[in-house]
mmCIF file of C-alpha atoms in Angstrom:
data_model
loop_
_atom_site.group_PDB
_atom_site.id
_atom_site.type_symbol
_atom_site.label_atom_id
_atom_site.label_comp_id
_atom_site.label_asym_id
_atom_site.label_seq_id
_atom_site.Cartn_x
_atom_site.Cartn_y
_atom_site.Cartn_z
ATOM 1 C CA MET Q 770 -26.750 38.219 35.220
ATOM 2 C CA THR Q 771 -25.584 41.790 34.779
ATOM 3 C CA ALA Q 772 -23.789 41.246 31.478
ATOM 4 C CA THR Q 773 -26.776 39.344 30.079
ATOM 5 C CA VAL Q 774 -29.157 42.099 31.128
ATOM 6 C CA ASP Q 775 -26.958 44.801 29.577
ATOM 7 C CA ALA Q 776 -26.605 42.893 26.325
ATOM 8 C CA ALA Q 777 -30.368 42.448 26.032
ATOM 9 C CA LEU Q 778 -31.007 46.187 25.562
ATOM 10 C CA LEU Q 779 -31.847 47.183 21.972
ATOM 11 C CA LEU Q 780 -32.069 50.784 20.760
ATOM 12 C CA SER Q 781 -34.043 51.670 17.633
ATOM 13 C CA ARG Q 782 -31.566 54.434 16.750
ATOM 14 C CA GLU Q 783 -28.738 51.892 16.662
ATOM 15 C CA GLN Q 784 -30.564 48.928 15.071
ATOM 16 C CA PRO Q 785 -33.589 50.460 13.334
ATOM 17 C CA PHE Q 786 -34.281 47.619 10.912
ATOM 18 C CA ASP Q 787 -33.768 44.798 13.420
ATOM 19 C CA VAL Q 788 -35.904 46.556 16.037
ATOM 20 C CA ALA Q 789 -38.685 47.286 13.553
ATOM 21 C CA ARG Q 790 -38.752 43.668 12.359
ATOM 22 C CA LEU Q 791 -38.685 42.124 15.821
ATOM 23 C CA ASP Q 792 -41.269 44.576 17.127
ATOM 24 C CA ARG Q 793 -43.559 43.802 14.191
ATOM 25 C CA ASP Q 794 -43.268 40.105 15.024
ATOM 26 C CA GLY Q 795 -44.229 40.760 18.670
ATOM 27 C CA ARG Q 796 -40.858 39.595 19.934
ATOM 28 C CA LEU Q 797 -39.896 42.786 21.767
ATOM 29 C CA HIS Q 798 -40.928 44.455 25.008
ATOM 30 C CA ARG Q 799 -40.707 48.249 24.887
ATOM 31 C CA ILE Q 800 -39.025 49.609 27.996
ATOM 32 C CA ARG Q 801 -39.420 53.192 26.858
ATOM 33 C CA PRO Q 802 -39.576 55.025 23.512
ATOM 34 C CA GLY Q 803 -36.638 53.868 21.442
ATOM 35 C CA ALA Q 804 -35.476 51.216 23.929
ATOM 36 C CA TYR Q 805 -36.501 47.568 23.742
ATOM 37 C CA VAL Q 806 -35.579 44.145 25.066
ATOM 38 C CA PRO Q 807 -36.473 40.704 23.663
ATOM 39 C CA LYS Q 808 -39.770 39.746 25.265
ATOM 40 C CA ASN Q 809 -38.584 36.272 26.305
ATOM 41 C CA LYS Q 810 -35.609 37.802 28.141
ATOM 42 C CA TRP Q 811 -37.787 40.444 29.827
ATOM 43 C CA ASP Q 812 -40.254 37.829 31.051
ATOM 44 C CA ALA Q 813 -37.401 35.833 32.632
ATOM 45 C CA LEU Q 814 -35.934 38.759 34.597
ATOM 46 C CA GLN Q 815 -36.295 39.253 38.332
ATOM 47 C CA PRO Q 816 -37.920 42.544 39.426
ATOM 48 C CA TRP Q 817 -34.610 44.207 40.347
ATOM 49 C CA GLU Q 818 -33.118 43.100 37.006
ATOM 50 C CA ARG Q 819 -36.019 44.687 35.159
ATOM 51 C CA TYR Q 820 -35.466 47.875 37.085
ATOM 52 C CA ARG Q 821 -31.750 47.909 36.323
ATOM 53 C CA LEU Q 822 -32.517 47.536 32.626
ATOM 54 C CA ARG Q 823 -35.024 50.389 32.813
ATOM 55 C CA VAL Q 824 -32.349 52.587 34.407
ATOM 56 C CA LEU Q 825 -29.781 51.616 31.770
ATOM 57 C CA ALA Q 826 -32.298 52.423 29.035
ATOM 58 C CA VAL Q 827 -32.622 55.967 30.388
ATOM 59 C CA ALA Q 828 -28.831 56.201 30.557
ATOM 60 C CA ARG Q 829 -28.665 55.316 26.861
ATOM 61 C CA VAL Q 830 -31.421 57.593 25.546
ATOM 62 C CA TRP Q 831 -31.115 60.651 27.833
ATOM 63 C CA LYS Q 832 -28.270 63.126 27.640
ATOM 64 C CA SER Q 833 -25.830 62.712 30.590
ATOM 65 C CA PRO Q 834 -28.316 61.872 33.367
ATOM 66 C CA VAL Q 835 -27.120 61.704 36.976
ATOM 67 C CA PHE Q 836 -29.065 58.963 38.748
ATOM 68 C CA CYS Q 837 -30.089 59.118 42.396
ATOM 69 C CA LEU Q 838 -32.143 57.151 44.946
ATOM 70 C CA GLU Q 839 -33.019 53.602 43.803
ATOM 71 C CA SER Q 840 -31.690 54.300 40.294
ATOM 72 C CA ALA Q 841 -28.229 55.006 41.696
ATOM 73 C CA ALA Q 842 -28.510 52.172 44.209
ATOM 74 C CA VAL Q 843 -29.218 49.481 41.619
ATOM 75 C CA LEU Q 844 -26.021 50.438 39.776
ATOM 76 C CA GLN Q 845 -23.941 50.679 42.966
ATOM 77 C CA GLY Q 846 -24.700 47.236 44.357
ATOM 78 C CA LEU Q 847 -27.066 48.381 47.096
ATOM 79 C CA PRO Q 848 -30.191 46.345 47.888
ATOM 80 C CA ILE Q 849 -33.276 46.889 45.739
ATOM 81 C CA PHE Q 850 -36.631 45.739 47.084
ATOM 82 C CA GLY Q 851 -38.906 44.562 44.310
ATOM 83 C CA GLU Q 852 -39.146 46.723 41.199
ATOM 84 C CA PRO Q 853 -39.158 50.450 42.016
ATOM 85 C CA THR Q 854 -41.895 52.381 40.290
ATOM 86 C CA HIS Q 855 -39.821 55.323 39.065
ATOM 87 C CA ILE Q 856 -36.436 56.141 37.598
ATOM 88 C CA HIS Q 857 -34.802 58.957 39.585
ATOM 89 C CA VAL Q 858 -32.525 61.597 38.066
ATOM 90 C CA LEU Q 859 -30.991 64.741 39.557
ATOM 91 C CA SER Q 860 -32.070 68.023 37.986
ATOM 92 C CA ALA Q 861 -29.386 70.004 36.186
ATOM 93 C CA ASP Q 862 -31.089 73.357 36.849
ATOM 94 C CA GLY Q 863 -32.787 72.853 40.225
ATOM 95 C CA ARG Q 864 -36.278 72.360 38.786
ATOM 96 C CA SER Q 865 -38.353 69.262 39.595
ATOM 97 C CA TRP Q 866 -40.429 67.640 36.884
ATOM 98 C CA SER Q 867 -41.350 64.231 35.504
ATOM 99 C CA GLU Q 868 -41.633 62.458 32.189
ATOM 100 C CA GLY Q 869 -43.366 59.097 32.145
ATOM 101 C CA ASP Q 870 -41.738 56.905 34.775
ATOM 102 C CA VAL Q 871 -38.767 59.289 35.202
ATOM 103 C CA ILE Q 872 -38.765 61.788 38.070
ATOM 104 C CA VAL Q 873 -36.249 64.625 37.857
ATOM 105 C CA HIS Q 874 -35.423 65.909 41.319
ATOM 106 C CA GLY Q 875 -34.503 69.486 42.080
ATOM 107 C CA HIS Q 876 -32.265 69.593 45.151
ATOM 108 C CA SER Q 877 -31.139 72.267 47.561
ATOM 109 C CA SER Q 878 -28.125 70.380 48.939
ATOM 110 C CA GLU Q 879 -25.165 69.371 46.837
ATOM 111 C CA ARG Q 880 -24.602 65.713 46.046
ATOM 112 C CA GLY Q 881 -21.311 64.093 45.243
ATOM 113 C CA VAL Q 882 -21.286 62.460 41.807
ATOM 114 C CA THR Q 883 -19.370 59.335 40.843
ATOM 115 C CA ASP Q 884 -19.429 56.634 38.176
ATOM 116 C CA ALA Q 885 -21.159 53.249 38.343
ATOM 117 C CA ALA Q 886 -21.703 50.830 35.478
ATOM 118 C CA GLY Q 887 -20.469 53.516 33.089
ATOM 119 C CA THR Q 888 -23.058 56.069 34.168
ATOM 120 C CA ARG Q 889 -23.065 59.017 36.537
ATOM 121 C CA VAL Q 890 -24.704 58.464 39.934
ATOM 122 C CA THR Q 891 -24.806 60.169 43.303
ATOM 123 C CA ALA Q 892 -21.952 59.292 45.645
ATOM 124 C CA LEU Q 893 -22.583 56.133 47.637
ATOM 125 C CA SER Q 894 -23.018 57.968 50.952
ATOM 126 C CA ASP Q 895 -25.503 60.400 49.406
ATOM 127 C CA THR Q 896 -27.439 57.534 47.809
ATOM 128 C CA ALA Q 897 -27.643 55.810 51.198
ATOM 129 C CA VAL Q 898 -28.816 58.967 52.997
ATOM 130 C CA ASP Q 899 -31.410 59.779 50.342
ATOM 131 C CA LEU Q 900 -32.879 56.274 50.482
ATOM 132 C CA ALA Q 901 -32.694 56.018 54.269
ATOM 133 C CA ARG Q 902 -35.002 59.033 54.468
ATOM 134 C CA VAL Q 903 -37.788 57.527 52.371
ATOM 135 C CA LEU Q 904 -37.725 53.708 52.480
ATOM 136 C CA PRO Q 905 -39.567 51.685 55.124
ATOM 137 C CA PRO Q 906 -37.203 51.577 58.132
ATOM 138 C CA ALA Q 907 -36.040 47.937 57.873
ATOM 139 C CA PHE Q 908 -35.226 48.421 54.181
ATOM 140 C CA ALA Q 909 -33.467 51.692 54.979
ATOM 141 C CA LEU Q 910 -31.292 49.828 57.482
ATOM 142 C CA ALA Q 911 -30.418 47.215 54.850
ATOM 143 C CA VAL Q 912 -29.320 49.907 52.385
ATOM 144 C CA VAL Q 913 -27.135 51.697 54.954
ATOM 145 C CA ASP Q 914 -25.605 48.416 56.171
ATOM 146 C CA ALA Q 915 -24.653 47.588 52.581
ATOM 147 C CA ALA Q 916 -23.216 51.064 51.960
ATOM 148 C CA ALA Q 917 -21.222 50.859 55.194
ATOM 149 C CA ARG Q 918 -19.879 47.451 54.160
ATOM 150 C CA ILE Q 919 -18.770 48.737 50.743
ATOM 151 C CA LEU Q 920 -17.184 51.885 52.179
ATOM 152 C CA GLU Q 921 -15.365 49.926 54.879
ATOM 153 C CA ARG Q 922 -13.340 48.131 52.217
ATOM 154 C CA SER Q 923 -11.645 51.427 51.353
ATOM 155 C CA GLY Q 924 -11.280 52.505 54.982
ATOM 156 C CA GLU Q 925 -14.255 54.869 54.914
ATOM 157 C CA ALA Q 926 -17.279 55.107 57.182
ATOM 158 C CA ILE Q 927 -20.754 56.576 56.889
ATOM 159 C CA ASP Q 928 -22.868 58.504 59.388
ATOM 160 C CA VAL Q 929 -26.257 58.980 57.743
ATOM 161 C CA SER Q 930 -27.597 60.929 60.705
ATOM 162 C CA GLU Q 931 -24.827 63.523 60.630
ATOM 163 C CA ARG Q 932 -24.769 63.716 56.832
ATOM 164 C CA GLY Q 933 -28.537 63.986 56.578
ATOM 165 C CA ARG Q 934 -28.894 66.624 59.275
ATOM 166 C CA ALA Q 935 -26.290 68.768 57.507
ATOM 167 C CA GLN Q 936 -28.592 68.968 54.473
ATOM 168 C CA ALA Q 937 -31.462 71.391 54.003
ATOM 169 C CA ASN Q 938 -33.973 68.574 53.571
ATOM 170 C CA ARG Q 939 -35.540 67.799 56.955
ATOM 171 C CA ARG Q 940 -37.584 64.845 55.755
ATOM 172 C CA GLY Q 941 -36.964 61.620 57.637
ATOM 173 C CA VAL Q 942 -34.257 62.910 59.987
ATOM 174 C CA ARG Q 943 -35.631 60.884 62.897
ATOM 175 C CA GLN Q 944 -35.467 57.770 60.778
ATOM 176 C CA LEU Q 945 -31.872 58.624 59.857
ATOM 177 C CA ASP Q 946 -31.092 58.703 63.582
ATOM 178 C CA TRP Q 947 -32.819 55.328 64.067
ATOM 179 C CA VAL Q 948 -30.874 53.751 61.209
ATOM 180 C CA GLN Q 949 -27.529 55.190 62.290
ATOM 181 C CA GLU Q 950 -27.925 53.751 65.786
ATOM 182 C CA ARG Q 951 -28.290 50.264 64.297
ATOM 183 C CA ALA Q 952 -26.202 50.334 61.117
ATOM 184 C CA ASN Q 953 -23.504 47.677 61.069
ATOM 185 C CA PRO Q 954 -21.150 46.685 58.225
ATOM 186 C CA LEU Q 955 -20.922 43.186 59.721
ATOM 187 C CA SER Q 956 -24.426 42.533 58.420
ATOM 188 C CA GLU Q 957 -23.654 40.641 55.209
ATOM 189 C CA SER Q 958 -26.973 40.752 53.377
ATOM 190 C CA ALA Q 959 -30.236 42.618 53.113
ATOM 191 C CA GLY Q 960 -31.945 39.585 54.630
ATOM 192 C CA GLU Q 961 -29.722 39.783 57.706
ATOM 193 C CA ALA Q 962 -30.266 43.529 58.100
ATOM 194 C CA VAL Q 963 -34.050 43.293 57.840
ATOM 195 C CA SER Q 964 -33.997 40.293 60.192
ATOM 196 C CA ARG Q 965 -32.176 42.370 62.791
ATOM 197 C CA ALA Q 966 -34.884 45.029 62.652
ATOM 198 C CA VAL Q 967 -37.662 42.442 62.917
ATOM 199 C CA ILE Q 968 -35.932 40.637 65.791
ATOM 200 C CA GLU Q 969 -35.800 43.944 67.672
ATOM 201 C CA TRP Q 970 -39.441 44.765 66.920
ATOM 202 C CA LEU Q 971 -40.539 41.298 68.065
ATOM 203 C CA GLY Q 972 -38.980 42.098 71.420
ATOM 204 C CA TYR Q 973 -35.888 39.862 71.412
ATOM 205 C CA GLU Q 974 -32.492 40.889 72.689
ATOM 206 C CA ALA Q 975 -29.935 41.906 70.080
ATOM 207 C CA PRO Q 976 -27.716 39.064 68.840
ATOM 208 C CA VAL Q 977 -23.986 39.120 68.177
ATOM 209 C CA LEU Q 978 -23.234 39.235 64.449
ATOM 210 C CA GLN Q 979 -20.908 36.907 62.529
ATOM 211 C CA GLN Q 980 -19.845 34.805 65.495
ATOM 212 C CA VAL Q 981 -17.028 32.357 64.696
ATOM 213 C CA PHE Q 982 -16.963 28.813 66.136
ATOM 214 C CA SER Q 983 -14.142 26.265 66.005
ATOM 215 C CA TYR Q 984 -15.331 22.702 66.585
ATOM 216 C CA GLU Q 985 -14.187 19.291 65.365
ATOM 217 C CA GLY Q 986 -11.388 20.774 63.309
ATOM 218 C CA GLU Q 987 -13.726 23.076 61.399
ATOM 219 C CA THR Q 988 -14.295 26.830 61.566
ATOM 220 C CA ASP Q 989 -17.859 28.045 61.116
ATOM 221 C CA ARG Q 990 -19.243 31.575 61.058
ATOM 222 C CA CYS Q 991 -22.900 32.231 61.829
ATOM 223 C CA ASP Q 992 -25.129 35.197 61.074
ATOM 224 C CA PHE Q 993 -26.527 35.613 64.599
ATOM 225 C CA TYR Q 994 -25.608 34.374 68.046
ATOM 226 C CA TRP Q 995 -27.392 34.927 71.346
ATOM 227 C CA ARG Q 996 -24.429 34.317 73.637
ATOM 228 C CA ARG Q 997 -26.348 34.266 76.927
ATOM 229 C CA LEU Q 998 -28.468 31.332 75.746
ATOM 230 C CA ARG Q 999 -25.934 29.910 73.258
ATOM 231 C CA ILE Q 1000 -28.494 30.038 70.446
ATOM 232 C CA ILE Q 1001 -27.470 30.388 66.800
ATOM 233 C CA GLY Q 1002 -29.538 32.053 64.087
ATOM 234 C CA GLU Q 1003 -29.098 31.826 60.315
ATOM 235 C CA SER Q 1004 -30.829 34.003 57.722
ATOM 236 C CA ASP Q 1005 -30.876 32.104 54.431
ATOM 237 C CA GLY Q 1006 -30.845 34.016 51.176
ATOM 238 C CA TYR Q 1007 -29.785 34.004 47.557
ATOM 239 C CA GLY Q 1008 -26.183 33.689 46.507
ATOM 240 C CA LYS Q 1009 -25.252 30.709 48.654
ATOM 241 C CA TYR Q 1010 -25.560 28.261 45.773
ATOM 242 C CA ASP Q 1011 -26.356 28.152 42.081
ATOM 243 C CA ASP Q 1012 -29.838 26.715 41.683
ATOM 244 C CA ALA Q 1013 -29.122 26.212 37.973
ATOM 245 C CA ASP Q 1014 -26.476 23.640 38.936
ATOM 246 C CA PRO Q 1015 -28.114 20.624 40.642
ATOM 247 C CA ASP Q 1016 -24.779 19.168 41.749
ATOM 248 C CA ALA Q 1017 -23.680 22.445 43.339
ATOM 249 C CA MET Q 1018 -27.062 22.799 45.012
ATOM 250 C CA LYS Q 1019 -26.898 19.266 46.429
ATOM 251 C CA ALA Q 1020 -23.340 19.831 47.676
ATOM 252 C CA HIS Q 1021 -24.436 23.060 49.347
ATOM 253 C CA PHE Q 1022 -27.222 21.386 51.270
ATOM 254 C CA VAL Q 1023 -24.968 18.517 52.342
ATOM 255 C CA ARG Q 1024 -22.386 20.999 53.665
ATOM 256 C CA GLU Q 1025 -25.059 23.017 55.442
ATOM 257 C CA LYS Q 1026 -26.544 19.909 57.071
ATOM 258 C CA LYS Q 1027 -23.131 18.785 58.357
ATOM 259 C CA ARG Q 1028 -22.365 22.305 59.560
ATOM 260 C CA GLU Q 1029 -25.669 22.661 61.376
ATOM 261 C CA ASP Q 1030 -25.344 19.228 63.009
ATOM 262 C CA ARG Q 1031 -21.809 20.095 64.162
ATOM 263 C CA LEU Q 1032 -22.928 23.370 65.726
ATOM 264 C CA ARG Q 1033 -25.938 21.751 67.393
ATOM 265 C CA ARG Q 1034 -23.644 19.230 69.072
ATOM 266 C CA HIS Q 1035 -21.672 21.998 70.779
ATOM 267 C CA GLU Q 1036 -24.088 24.905 71.192
ATOM 268 C CA GLY Q 1037 -27.682 25.330 72.333
ATOM 269 C CA GLY Q 1038 -30.640 25.990 70.051
ATOM 270 C CA PHE Q 1039 -30.490 26.675 66.331
ATOM 271 C CA ALA Q 1040 -32.948 28.761 64.288
ATOM 272 C CA ARG Q 1041 -32.921 29.008 60.491
ATOM 273 C CA TRP Q 1042 -35.233 31.247 58.514
ATOM 274 C CA ASP Q 1043 -35.580 32.814 55.084
ATOM 275 C CA TRP Q 1044 -36.830 36.065 53.563
ATOM 276 C CA GLY Q 1045 -40.439 34.919 53.632
ATOM 277 C CA ASP Q 1046 -40.239 34.128 57.355
ATOM 278 C CA THR Q 1047 -38.781 37.577 57.997
ATOM 279 C CA MET Q 1048 -41.507 39.414 56.101
ATOM 280 C CA ARG Q 1049 -44.193 37.214 57.662
ATOM 281 C CA PHE Q 1050 -42.785 38.059 61.061
ATOM 282 C CA GLU Q 1051 -45.046 35.630 62.941
ATOM 283 C CA SER Q 1052 -43.186 32.811 61.206
ATOM 284 C CA LEU Q 1053 -39.830 34.200 62.303
ATOM 285 C CA ASP Q 1054 -41.166 34.669 65.822
ATOM 286 C CA ALA Q 1055 -42.255 31.014 65.945
ATOM 287 C CA LYS Q 1056 -38.829 29.805 64.798
ATOM 288 C CA LEU Q 1057 -37.013 31.951 67.343
ATOM 289 C CA ARG Q 1058 -39.250 30.680 70.141
ATOM 290 C CA ALA Q 1059 -38.749 27.078 69.013
ATOM 291 C CA SER Q 1060 -34.984 27.560 69.275
ATOM 292 C CA GLY Q 1061 -35.317 28.526 72.949
ATOM 293 C CA LEU Q 1062 -35.469 32.319 72.736
ATOM 294 C CA THR Q 1063 -38.112 34.345 74.527
ATOM 295 C CA PRO Q 1064 -38.867 38.058 74.046
ATOM 296 C CA VAL Q 1065 -37.433 40.378 76.690
ATOM 297 C CA ARG Q 1066 -39.582 43.406 75.843
ATOM 298 C CA SER Q 1067 -42.933 44.245 74.275
ATOM 299 C CA ARG Q 1068 -43.527 44.030 70.550
ATOM 300 C CA GLN Q 1069 -43.383 47.181 68.446
ATOM 301 C CA SER Q 1070 -46.489 46.511 66.397
ATOM 302 C CA LEU Q 1071 -46.435 49.795 64.497
ATOM 303 C CA MET Q 1072 -42.909 49.122 63.284
ATOM 304 C CA LEU Q 1073 -43.783 45.559 62.290
ATOM 305 C CA ARG Q 1074 -46.596 46.919 60.121
ATOM 306 C CA THR Q 1075 -44.063 48.806 58.011
ATOM 307 C CA LEU Q 1076 -43.039 45.438 56.557
ATOM 308 C CA ALA Q 1077 -46.386 45.105 54.790
ATOM 309 C CA GLN Q 1078 -45.322 46.882 51.618
ATOM 310 C CA ASN Q 1079 -42.788 49.143 50.000
ATOM 311 C CA PRO Q 1080 -44.821 52.055 48.602
ATOM 312 C CA ARG Q 1081 -41.927 52.999 46.324
ATOM 313 C CA SER Q 1082 -42.070 49.727 44.368
ATOM 314 C CA ILE Q 1083 -44.584 48.176 42.019
ATOM 315 C CA ALA Q 1084 -46.956 45.894 43.912
ATOM 316 C CA PRO Q 1085 -45.961 42.307 43.055
ATOM 317 C CA LYS Q 1086 -48.468 40.176 41.170
ATOM 318 C CA ALA Q 1087 -47.421 37.191 43.257
ATOM 319 C CA LYS Q 1088 -45.782 36.695 46.630
ATOM 320 C CA SER Q 1089 -42.801 39.001 46.940
ATOM 321 C CA GLY Q 1090 -39.360 37.400 46.795
ATOM 322 C CA PRO Q 1091 -36.088 38.320 48.454
ATOM 323 C CA PRO Q 1092 -34.331 41.594 47.741
ATOM 324 C CA LYS Q 1093 -31.740 42.019 45.052
ATOM 325 C CA PRO Q 1094 -28.961 39.466 45.501
ATOM 326 C CA GLY Q 1095 -25.481 40.853 45.648
ATOM 327 C CA ALA Q 1096 -26.218 42.425 49.003
ATOM 328 C CA LYS Q 1097 -24.299 39.458 50.454
ATOM 329 C CA SER Q 1098 -20.573 39.870 49.982
#
C-alpha cells in the first residue's frame, strides 16, 4: 500500500494545470495548501495511511523537516494507532510553535537523526522513547516492542528507561520504567503487545511468548502459552492473509483450523481473540476464562481504563480498527 499512497500525492507547484482542473471538478482532497490527493483514493485509505500521506505532504512542501513522535514512527514501521491529530517536526532553533496541524517542537536534549522513506526522522530509539512518554501505556509498550524487534535484527538493544532518564525532559519517566520492565522483541505485533498489557491488568499470570510445538510431523509457533495449565493463546491481526484474494483467504482459514485442531489434540485449552476483543477487555477476559484460565491477582481497573481512547489521535467516526499493520514481522 505504501507505493500506492506515495504515488497518490499531487503538488500544485509540480502539476499546476492538472491540480487546478481536478480540484475544480471536485475530484481532489486537499491535504494541506499545495498538496492534494484524488478524493476516491483518500476515501479508501485506512487512518494510518491517511496520516502517512499527511506526513509525506509536509516532507514535500516544507524545507528539510526532521520528523519526530508519530510522524517519525509512521515512516519507520512502528505501530500507529488510528490517525494522529498532528504532524510533529523538530525545531531547528529550539523554539516551539505550530502551523495548522503541524507542531514544531523545541527540545532541550539532542536527538539522533536518520533517514526513513527518503525523509529525515529522529533515530528509532529516540522515536520510541518520545512516544513511550506520551502514549497510553499499552500503546507505548507496543511501540517499544516493535522498536526493540527492529533493532535486534542489527544486534542492537533499547533501554527506554535509561535513555529517557538521561534526558532533561522528566515527563513520563515512571511510564518509561513500566514499559522497559515489560518490553520484549519476541512480541510480533502491536496486537500481541497490547494483549500482554491487558492480560496483566485483568489479573492473569504472564504467558510464555512464541512457544514452539512439534506434533504430528508439523511445527507450530503460538503467540502465548500458559505452561502451567498448557493453555495456548492466539492474538489475530492483519497481515496473516490477503483479504483481497478469496482463495488465499480460504486457504489461510483451512490451515488455521487444521493447526488449531492439531494443537487442541495435544495441549489443554485454546483461546483466540482479535483487536476488538483486546480493546473491549471484558470480551478478552471471557475468552481467557473459557479456555480454562483464572486470574491470579486483582484487576487493575485504572490501567484498563486507559484503553478507552488515544487522546493523540482523531476520534474515529466508527468503531476503531486494529493498529497499523506492518507491526507483525
